[in-house]
Amino acid sequence: MSDLLDRLSFNQMTASPWSLAEAVHQCHINNVRHIAPWRHKLSDNIAADAQLIRNAGLTVSSLCRGGFFSAPTPEARRDRIADNRLAIDQAHALNTRVLCLVCGPAEGQSLPDARATVLDALHELLPYAQQANVTLAIEPLHPMYCADRSVINTLQQANDMLDALAHPNAGVVVDVFHVWWDPEVFTQITRSAHRIAGFHVSDWPVPLPAILNGRDVMGNGVINIRALRQAVDATGYTGPIEIEIFNDALWASADATLIPLLQQRFQAHV
Amino acid sequence: MSDLLDRLSFNQMTASPWSLAEAVHQCHINNVRHIAPWRHKLSDNIAADAQLIRNAGLTVSSLCRGGFFSAPTPEARRDRIADNRLAIDQAHALNTRVLCLVCGPAEGQSLPDARATVLDALHELLPYAQQANVTLAIEPLHPMYCADRSVINTLQQANDMLDALAHPNAGVVVDVFHVWWDPEVFTQITRSAHRIAGFHVSDWPVPLPAILNGRDVMGNGVINIRALRQAVDATGYTGPIEIEIFNDALWASADATLIPLLQQRFQAHV
């Protein structure tokens, strides 16, 4: 068993104002071993981005994000598929095996149709992902994002899709912020065994200050993060643990003290 | 089958600034037949409140709210039980058969313990409710309220509790705002047959402007309210349908045009 801190991965959205170069630098000087870049932060030269990350001794735990499969017209849905093929190419170029998927809202489809569209899109994309040695990792998002970010809202849904897909390159990302409330969470984590492609941590402060950017640093909220991490580990998952915190106040204050704080909280609460 | 509009019930929180007398008056002049008062709006003379409502030709669809069972200490939990007995008395005095329950957050208990506390409290309160001819109606709240309002977050949880309680005075309230996202919602509505004690409508605008007071008038959001209403009706439920909208902007503008607007939207979307 490796030291837990060695599994810490810095998800780039935790310091949204930072460039990729700045995020890589901050990870490097703090001996962080993994990073999760976001696509909108990549440069036009992805080979150079990959080299920057590699030279800092970092591996890429995942690329964020593909998805957003549902759309009002067939043409728009083809565009989404094309964009996801590009995301798979980018993940491959960054030497990561995980493309994190935020599956998207219904966007004019009914909820059942939108959910079927997600499944159809995954069926179509999985052969391409397999050639690139990339896992398409469904991240169930909290139900409060159902209307604008993802119609996949529980681990049970994700597991049901993985059962239906039955493909070695289909996986799931467990994010404590999204799943902590679910009475089925431990049952469904167990059911996710050998299909967990990522594990994300943050915390749920009370009251939650904002729907999108209100999550907080581990220890500032009510989530029993350690119990969830131990459940994920008990399935055999030994991969990186991404810290992913969308928080306006944290972004405004992000400086050289951020990663040391995260490392301290990671050891105390994850 | 009665006219749908006859089933409209005005939940008092839809016009939070109104006194009970004002809400009753607005219902009366618009031929609304049912009202759902909130406990903090009751006067010290509940017999007079009941008379006020009865004289306006209104019946009370439910009293809001009991619940908040979990607490950090045994003493505090006894206080919650006592408060719920009072709420049952108040429901009885208002001639309603339904006490709507917001079951409360964990408040220092673990989530599993808090959920067990809810079940324990219901076991204890049900005989008292039965004597008062009041149904204790569990309202699952959206998972985004798990940390601060209710650890009961899905209809499946509520149905599981009703199975465990197996008591004629235990029921469930289905509120579209809380359950619309759930992939299991139609299955669980069917499972709720003959235990549905109330049905609440509003809508989920995109983006949602606020966590607590962001819900909106029917037709201003993405919920397929009619499909849910038809599913509830298909279980045999023929009771009142409460309009319950927590919305700061609506409250600020609440005047004589409110109920006619709600009636129009009710007919178009419910």
XYZ file of C-alpha atoms in Angstrom:
540
model
C 0.000 0.000 0.000
C 1.493 3.302 -1.057
C 1.487 6.310 1.219
C -1.880 8.033 0.916
C -0.338 11.412 0.151
C 1.365 9.882 -2.882
C -2.122 9.371 -4.322
C -3.083 13.047 -4.095
C -3.896 14.488 -7.506
C -4.448 18.183 -8.023
C -7.508 18.803 -10.149
C -6.835 22.029 -11.960
C -10.266 23.534 -11.263
C -9.290 23.760 -7.589
C -7.253 26.780 -8.666
C -9.235 27.938 -11.655
C -7.248 31.174 -12.161
C -3.959 29.279 -12.611
C -2.599 28.442 -16.030
C -1.550 24.861 -16.662
C 2.081 25.943 -16.254
C 1.355 27.561 -12.889
C -0.608 24.540 -11.661
C 2.186 22.195 -12.749
C 4.756 24.389 -11.026
C 2.824 24.509 -7.749
C 2.406 20.730 -7.823
C 6.092 20.214 -8.583
C 7.460 22.348 -5.755
C 5.126 20.600 -3.297
C 5.976 17.069 -4.444
C 2.495 16.377 -5.733
C 2.661 13.414 -8.097
C -0.542 13.682 -10.139
C -2.541 16.384 -11.855
C -5.927 16.503 -13.624
C -5.924 19.195 -16.306
C -9.054 20.646 -17.871
C -9.409 20.855 -21.605
C -10.055 24.582 -21.688
C -6.681 25.109 -20.019
C -4.711 23.182 -22.657
C -2.587 25.077 -25.159
C -2.672 24.665 -28.934
C 0.362 22.403 -28.589
C -0.786 19.437 -26.557
C 2.558 17.644 -27.019
C 4.219 20.549 -25.265
C 1.589 20.419 -22.509
C 2.263 16.717 -22.037
C 6.000 17.389 -21.904
C 5.536 20.173 -19.349
C 3.612 17.810 -17.097
C 6.044 14.917 -17.573
C 9.090 17.100 -16.924
C 7.614 18.087 -13.565
C 7.442 14.429 -12.564
C 3.666 14.414 -12.719
C 1.309 11.863 -14.171
C -2.132 12.839 -15.464
C -4.811 11.173 -13.332
C -7.591 12.183 -15.739
C -8.543 14.700 -18.362
C -11.639 16.745 -17.572
C -13.988 16.624 -19.308
C -15.933 14.922 -22.079
C -19.667 14.367 -22.131
C -22.609 16.706 -22.719
C -24.119 14.124 -25.034
C -27.767 15.168 -25.126
C -28.784 17.895 -27.574
C -32.034 19.014 -29.196
C -31.187 17.885 -32.748
C -29.441 14.900 -34.355
C -26.926 17.301 -35.935
C -26.048 18.811 -32.582
C -25.665 15.333 -31.109
C -23.193 14.456 -33.910
C -21.185 17.525 -32.951
C -21.062 16.313 -29.366
C -19.797 12.904 -30.490
C -17.101 14.592 -32.577
C -16.034 16.713 -29.632
C -15.774 13.611 -27.466
C -13.553 11.909 -30.047
C -11.307 14.960 -29.833
C -11.321 14.687 -26.031
C -10.253 11.039 -26.316
C -7.407 12.090 -28.614
C -6.372 14.740 -26.093
C -6.455 12.263 -23.205
C -4.267 9.912 -25.247
C -1.843 12.732 -26.050
C -1.585 13.581 -22.347
C -0.767 9.960 -21.484
C -3.783 9.525 -19.245
C -6.020 6.500 -19.284
C -9.048 8.370 -17.944
C -11.414 10.790 -19.643
C -13.819 12.129 -17.035
C -17.371 12.491 -18.373
C -19.931 15.052 -17.284
C -22.782 13.593 -19.254
C -24.805 16.779 -19.800
C -28.368 17.937 -19.202
C -31.413 16.971 -21.255
C -31.282 20.107 -23.426
C -34.754 19.749 -24.874
C -34.954 15.975 -24.762
C -37.082 14.280 -22.131
C -35.123 12.953 -19.171
C -35.525 9.295 -20.253
C -34.516 10.191 -23.829
C -31.516 12.176 -22.622
C -30.411 9.260 -20.476
C -30.783 6.918 -23.447
C -28.733 9.350 -25.539
C -25.889 9.091 -23.026
C -25.923 5.317 -23.311
C -26.034 5.471 -27.123
C -23.120 7.894 -27.209
C -21.017 5.670 -24.959
C -21.787 2.634 -27.113
C -20.566 4.586 -30.114
C -17.451 6.062 -28.509
C -16.125 3.048 -26.620
C -14.371 1.337 -29.563
C -12.581 4.585 -30.321
C -11.624 5.003 -26.666
C -10.341 1.430 -26.537
C -8.010 2.044 -29.487
C -6.642 5.060 -27.596
C -6.329 3.037 -24.362
C -8.622 5.541 -22.640
C -11.389 4.716 -20.162
C -14.599 6.707 -20.497
C -15.391 7.427 -16.866
C -18.964 8.390 -16.062
C -19.083 10.834 -13.168
C -22.544 10.906 -11.575
C -23.261 14.508 -10.615
C -25.353 15.599 -7.643
C -29.096 15.671 -8.470
C -29.058 19.459 -8.129
C -27.173 19.515 -11.439
C -29.708 17.370 -13.307
C -31.241 20.338 -15.145
C -28.038 21.954 -16.351
C -25.038 19.611 -16.140
C -25.785 15.906 -15.977
C -28.751 13.589 -16.237
C -26.605 10.896 -14.583
C -27.094 11.626 -10.903
C -26.442 8.477 -8.893
C -23.873 5.720 -8.747
C -26.703 3.291 -9.313
C -27.400 4.886 -12.690
C -23.714 4.757 -13.586
C -23.435 1.137 -12.506
C -26.554 0.220 -14.469
C -24.964 1.829 -17.547
C -21.687 0.007 -16.990
C -23.625 -3.251 -16.778
C -25.400 -2.427 -20.023
C -22.176 -1.409 -21.769
C -20.130 -4.353 -20.475
C -16.950 -2.856 -21.907
C -13.455 -2.798 -20.358
C -13.035 0.880 -21.255
C -16.197 2.026 -19.477
C -15.707 3.178 -15.890
C -17.014 5.442 -13.186
C -15.690 8.387 -11.200
C -16.809 8.588 -7.571
C -16.888 12.172 -6.265
C -17.814 12.500 -2.608
C -19.533 15.862 -3.122
C -21.945 14.308 -5.581
C -22.735 11.021 -3.854
C -22.324 11.454 -0.077
C -26.062 11.960 0.569
C -27.163 8.781 -1.233
C -28.523 6.039 1.044
C -27.241 3.557 -1.546
C -23.735 4.984 -1.788
C -21.835 2.242 0.005
C -23.765 -0.511 -1.737
C -23.121 1.110 -5.083
C -19.414 1.731 -4.415
C -19.064 -1.973 -3.723
C -20.913 -2.685 -6.952
C -18.460 -0.387 -8.793
C -15.526 -2.661 -7.922
C -12.917 -2.888 -10.692
C -14.727 -0.192 -12.652
C -13.685 2.808 -10.532
C -11.504 5.000 -12.725
C -11.239 7.961 -10.394
C -12.046 9.237 -6.911
C -12.629 12.942 -6.179
C -12.696 14.672 -2.813
C -13.928 18.003 -1.465
C -16.490 18.852 1.218
C -20.077 20.109 1.632
C -20.180 23.153 3.950
C -23.408 24.059 5.771
C -25.021 26.163 4.530
C -23.815 25.574 0.994
C -22.988 29.088 -0.257
C -23.595 28.431 -3.955
C -24.941 25.698 -6.186
C -21.946 25.433 -8.506
C -18.989 27.030 -6.723
C -19.926 26.329 -3.117
C -18.011 23.170 -2.339
C -15.155 23.500 0.101
C -11.847 22.161 1.348
C -11.937 18.783 3.080
C -12.732 19.289 6.755
C -14.929 22.352 6.194
C -18.130 20.367 5.711
C -20.238 17.381 6.717
C -19.070 14.640 4.364
C -17.548 11.551 5.967
C -14.791 11.534 3.346
C -12.668 8.925 5.048
C -15.473 6.378 5.181
C -16.086 6.853 1.468
C -12.368 6.640 0.645
C -12.046 3.449 2.643
C -15.051 2.003 0.826
C -13.519 2.905 -2.528
C -10.165 1.429 -1.488
C -11.929 -1.721 -0.304
C -13.017 -2.374 -3.891
C -9.337 -2.620 -4.834
C -8.926 0.907 -6.155
C -5.377 2.129 -5.528
C -5.255 5.003 -8.023
C -4.983 8.757 -7.640
C -7.399 10.725 -5.461
C -8.222 14.044 -7.055
C -8.913 17.149 -5.018
C -11.519 19.017 -7.057
C -12.973 22.112 -5.406
C -15.126 24.650 -7.219
C -15.146 27.617 -4.860
C -15.120 31.300 -5.739
C -13.403 32.341 -2.510
C -10.722 29.677 -2.879
C -10.070 30.760 -6.455
C -9.765 34.404 -5.462
C -7.139 33.578 -2.836
C -5.220 30.830 -4.661
C -1.500 31.283 -4.020
C 1.543 29.307 -2.903
C -0.160 28.381 0.380
C -2.973 26.488 -1.380
C -1.372 23.138 -2.095
C 0.280 22.810 1.348
C -3.156 23.467 2.898
C -4.740 20.844 0.671
C -2.039 18.322 1.561
C -2.615 18.902 5.266
C -6.387 18.506 4.934
C -5.939 15.498 2.697
C -3.946 13.717 5.383
C -6.387 14.708 8.112
C -9.676 13.963 6.362
C -9.163 11.672 3.363
C -63.301 12.497 -11.413
C -63.519 15.985 -10.020
C -62.392 19.010 -11.982
C -58.649 19.353 -11.574
C -58.880 22.971 -10.465
C -61.062 21.880 -7.548
C -58.047 20.014 -6.238
C -55.806 23.080 -6.111
C -54.584 23.806 -2.606
C -52.731 26.981 -1.739
C -49.689 26.243 0.383
C -49.160 29.294 2.497
C -45.408 29.513 1.893
C -46.160 30.420 -1.721
C -46.988 33.872 -0.337
C -44.766 33.928 2.713
C -45.454 37.607 3.565
C -49.206 36.996 3.881
C -50.845 36.405 7.232
C -53.146 33.421 7.535
C -56.135 35.776 7.291
C -54.798 37.335 4.087
C -54.047 33.942 2.543
C -57.513 32.666 3.461
C -59.077 35.807 1.998
C -57.186 35.520 -1.281
C -58.175 31.867 -1.584
C -61.791 32.645 -0.809
C -62.256 35.396 -3.385
C -60.679 33.160 -6.050
C -62.772 30.085 -5.239
C -59.807 28.063 -4.064
C -61.066 25.137 -1.995
C -58.030 24.039 0.010
C -55.217 25.637 1.935
C -52.074 24.360 3.653
C -51.113 26.602 6.567
C -47.713 26.660 8.216
C -47.345 26.361 11.944
C -45.390 29.597 12.373
C -48.342 31.453 10.814
C -50.899 30.119 13.289
C -52.245 32.413 15.980
C -52.371 31.645 19.683
C -56.021 30.706 19.197
C -56.011 27.719 16.893
C -59.780 27.214 17.229
C -60.222 30.700 15.780
C -57.783 29.888 12.976
C -59.752 26.747 12.178
C -62.980 28.740 12.177
C -61.493 31.394 9.897
C -60.521 28.720 7.404
C -63.843 26.861 7.639
C -65.888 30.060 7.255
C -64.088 30.768 3.972
C -65.243 27.410 2.615
C -61.730 26.000 2.720
C -60.485 22.648 3.897
C -56.963 22.166 5.205
C -55.026 19.858 2.887
C -52.125 19.551 5.316
C -50.354 21.286 8.149
C -46.696 22.146 7.503
C -44.605 20.994 9.197
C -43.463 18.436 11.726
C -40.186 16.582 11.655
C -36.601 17.614 12.422
C -36.182 14.460 14.456
C -32.423 14.095 14.591
C -30.512 16.018 17.240
C -27.097 15.750 18.902
C -28.349 14.665 22.352
C -31.076 12.380 23.696
C -32.587 15.377 25.542
C -32.798 17.402 22.345
C -34.399 14.451 20.577
C -37.054 14.258 23.327
C -37.803 17.942 22.696
C -38.304 17.184 19.024
C -40.735 14.393 19.843
C -42.682 16.725 22.129
C -42.838 19.364 19.407
C -44.182 16.788 16.983
C -46.911 15.786 19.423
C -47.888 19.439 19.528
C -47.912 19.537 15.735
C -50.234 16.512 15.687
C -52.534 18.318 18.132
C -52.500 21.377 15.880
C -53.287 19.324 12.784
C -56.200 17.753 14.621
C -57.449 21.167 15.720
C -57.313 22.410 12.140
C -59.372 19.426 10.956
C -56.700 18.129 8.640
C -55.695 14.519 8.349
C -52.185 15.275 7.136
C -49.133 16.509 9.007
C -46.357 17.115 6.513
C -42.944 16.040 7.794
C -39.608 17.573 6.913
C -37.526 15.000 8.680
C -34.502 17.151 9.487
C -30.731 17.000 8.931
C -28.279 14.798 10.824
C -27.277 17.543 13.279
C -24.216 15.816 14.631
C -25.419 12.261 14.151
C -23.988 10.168 11.348
C -26.262 9.911 8.314
C -27.218 6.282 9.033
C -27.889 7.131 12.685
C -29.951 10.179 11.734
C -32.020 8.086 9.353
C -32.563 5.504 12.070
C -33.612 8.304 14.418
C -36.326 9.329 11.951
C -37.667 5.803 11.882
C -37.564 5.534 15.674
C -39.415 8.831 16.054
C -42.138 7.749 13.656
C -42.576 4.454 15.482
C -43.042 6.420 18.678
C -45.385 9.073 17.268
C -47.686 6.940 15.155
C -49.990 5.718 17.924
C -50.502 9.306 19.042
C -51.170 10.378 15.439
C -53.645 7.556 15.012
C -55.637 8.688 18.034
C -55.795 12.161 16.468
C -56.754 10.717 13.065
C -53.696 12.367 11.541
C -51.387 10.832 8.961
C -47.668 11.477 9.424
C -46.607 12.194 5.861
C -42.901 11.867 5.087
C -41.852 14.358 2.439
C -38.585 13.323 0.799
C -36.587 16.490 0.160
C -34.194 17.031 -2.717
C -30.711 15.644 -1.963
C -29.338 19.194 -1.950
C -31.144 19.624 1.386
C -29.605 16.541 3.004
C -27.117 18.559 5.069
C -29.532 21.110 6.483
C -33.182 20.042 6.117
C -33.832 16.356 5.590
C -31.915 13.118 5.569
C -34.849 11.552 3.713
C -34.074 12.393 0.105
C -35.791 9.913 -2.179
C -39.184 8.304 -2.534
C -37.439 4.958 -2.257
C -36.268 5.871 1.239
C -39.755 7.009 2.190
C -41.325 3.852 0.795
C -38.787 1.687 2.589
C -39.722 3.465 5.823
C -43.437 3.017 5.171
C -42.822 -0.687 4.616
C -40.923 -0.859 7.889
C -43.591 1.094 9.780
C -46.540 -0.779 8.259
C -48.967 1.638 9.883
C -52.184 3.088 8.411
C -51.259 6.571 9.652
C -47.869 6.651 7.923
C -47.839 8.228 4.478
C -45.748 10.112 1.973
C -45.874 13.518 0.301
C -44.699 13.641 -3.306
C -43.298 17.061 -4.269
C -42.251 17.372 -7.902
C -39.449 19.828 -7.087
C -37.800 17.259 -4.843
C -38.221 14.086 -6.884
C -38.369 14.981 -10.596
C -34.695 14.176 -11.258
C -34.860 10.660 -9.789
C -34.545 7.838 -12.338
C -36.696 5.759 -9.972
C -39.453 8.339 -9.530
C -42.191 6.638 -11.528
C -41.410 3.214 -10.092
C -41.486 4.647 -6.603
C -44.694 6.625 -7.141
C -46.358 3.389 -8.167
C -44.949 1.749 -5.064
C -46.445 4.592 -2.973
C -49.990 3.638 -3.999
C -52.550 4.132 -1.207
C -49.909 5.772 0.958
C -49.751 9.133 -0.850
C -51.033 11.756 1.578
C -50.169 14.815 -0.468
C -48.889 16.034 -3.806
C -46.970 19.319 -4.196
C -46.227 21.211 -7.384
C -43.832 23.987 -8.452
C -41.106 24.100 -11.087
C -37.291 24.010 -11.439
C -36.058 27.005 -13.452
C -32.688 26.841 -15.228
C -30.438 28.108 -13.841
C -31.846 27.657 -10.358
C -31.377 31.089 -8.753
C -31.077 29.889 -5.154
C -30.869 26.660 -3.216
C -33.807 27.291 -0.879
C -35.920 30.022 -2.447
C -35.255 29.375 -6.117
C -38.181 27.214 -7.149
C -40.659 28.798 -9.509
C -44.219 28.882 -10.817
C -45.329 25.872 -12.871
C -44.325 26.386 -16.483
C -41.195 28.386 -15.679
C -38.951 25.338 -15.454
C -38.041 21.910 -16.771
C -40.176 19.564 -14.661
C -42.674 17.406 -16.509
C -45.295 18.136 -13.860
C -48.218 16.649 -15.758
C -46.518 13.282 -16.193
C -45.840 13.149 -12.472
C -49.392 14.223 -11.603
C -50.818 11.568 -13.867
C -48.570 8.964 -12.268
C -49.733 10.046 -8.814
C -53.369 9.988 -9.937
C -52.847 6.532 -11.432
C -52.133 5.212 -7.931
C -55.662 6.213 -6.965
C -54.799 9.513 -5.306
C -57.640 11.998 -5.750
C -56.767 14.464 -3.014
C -55.653 18.077 -3.018
C -52.661 19.238 -5.038
C -50.691 21.864 -3.153
C -48.895 24.681 -4.895
C -45.828 25.267 -2.748
C -43.315 27.772 -4.111
C -40.415 29.161 -2.113
C -39.264 32.133 -4.184
C -37.962 35.468 -2.969
C -39.127 37.363 -6.051
C -42.609 35.843 -5.877
C -42.881 36.731 -2.203
C -41.818 40.317 -2.846
C -44.509 40.754 -5.489
C -47.336 38.732 -3.899
C -50.620 40.579 -4.433
C -54.149 39.962 -5.692
C -52.851 38.773 -9.063
C -50.942 35.842 -7.552
C -53.663 33.255 -7.125
C -55.267 33.881 -10.548
C -51.808 33.378 -12.093
C -51.315 30.168 -10.144
C -54.749 28.901 -11.228
C -53.934 29.573 -14.870
C -50.559 27.814 -14.634
C -52.122 24.973 -12.684
C -54.568 24.300 -15.489
C -51.880 24.581 -18.170
C -49.129 22.537 -16.539
C -50.491 20.308 -13.774
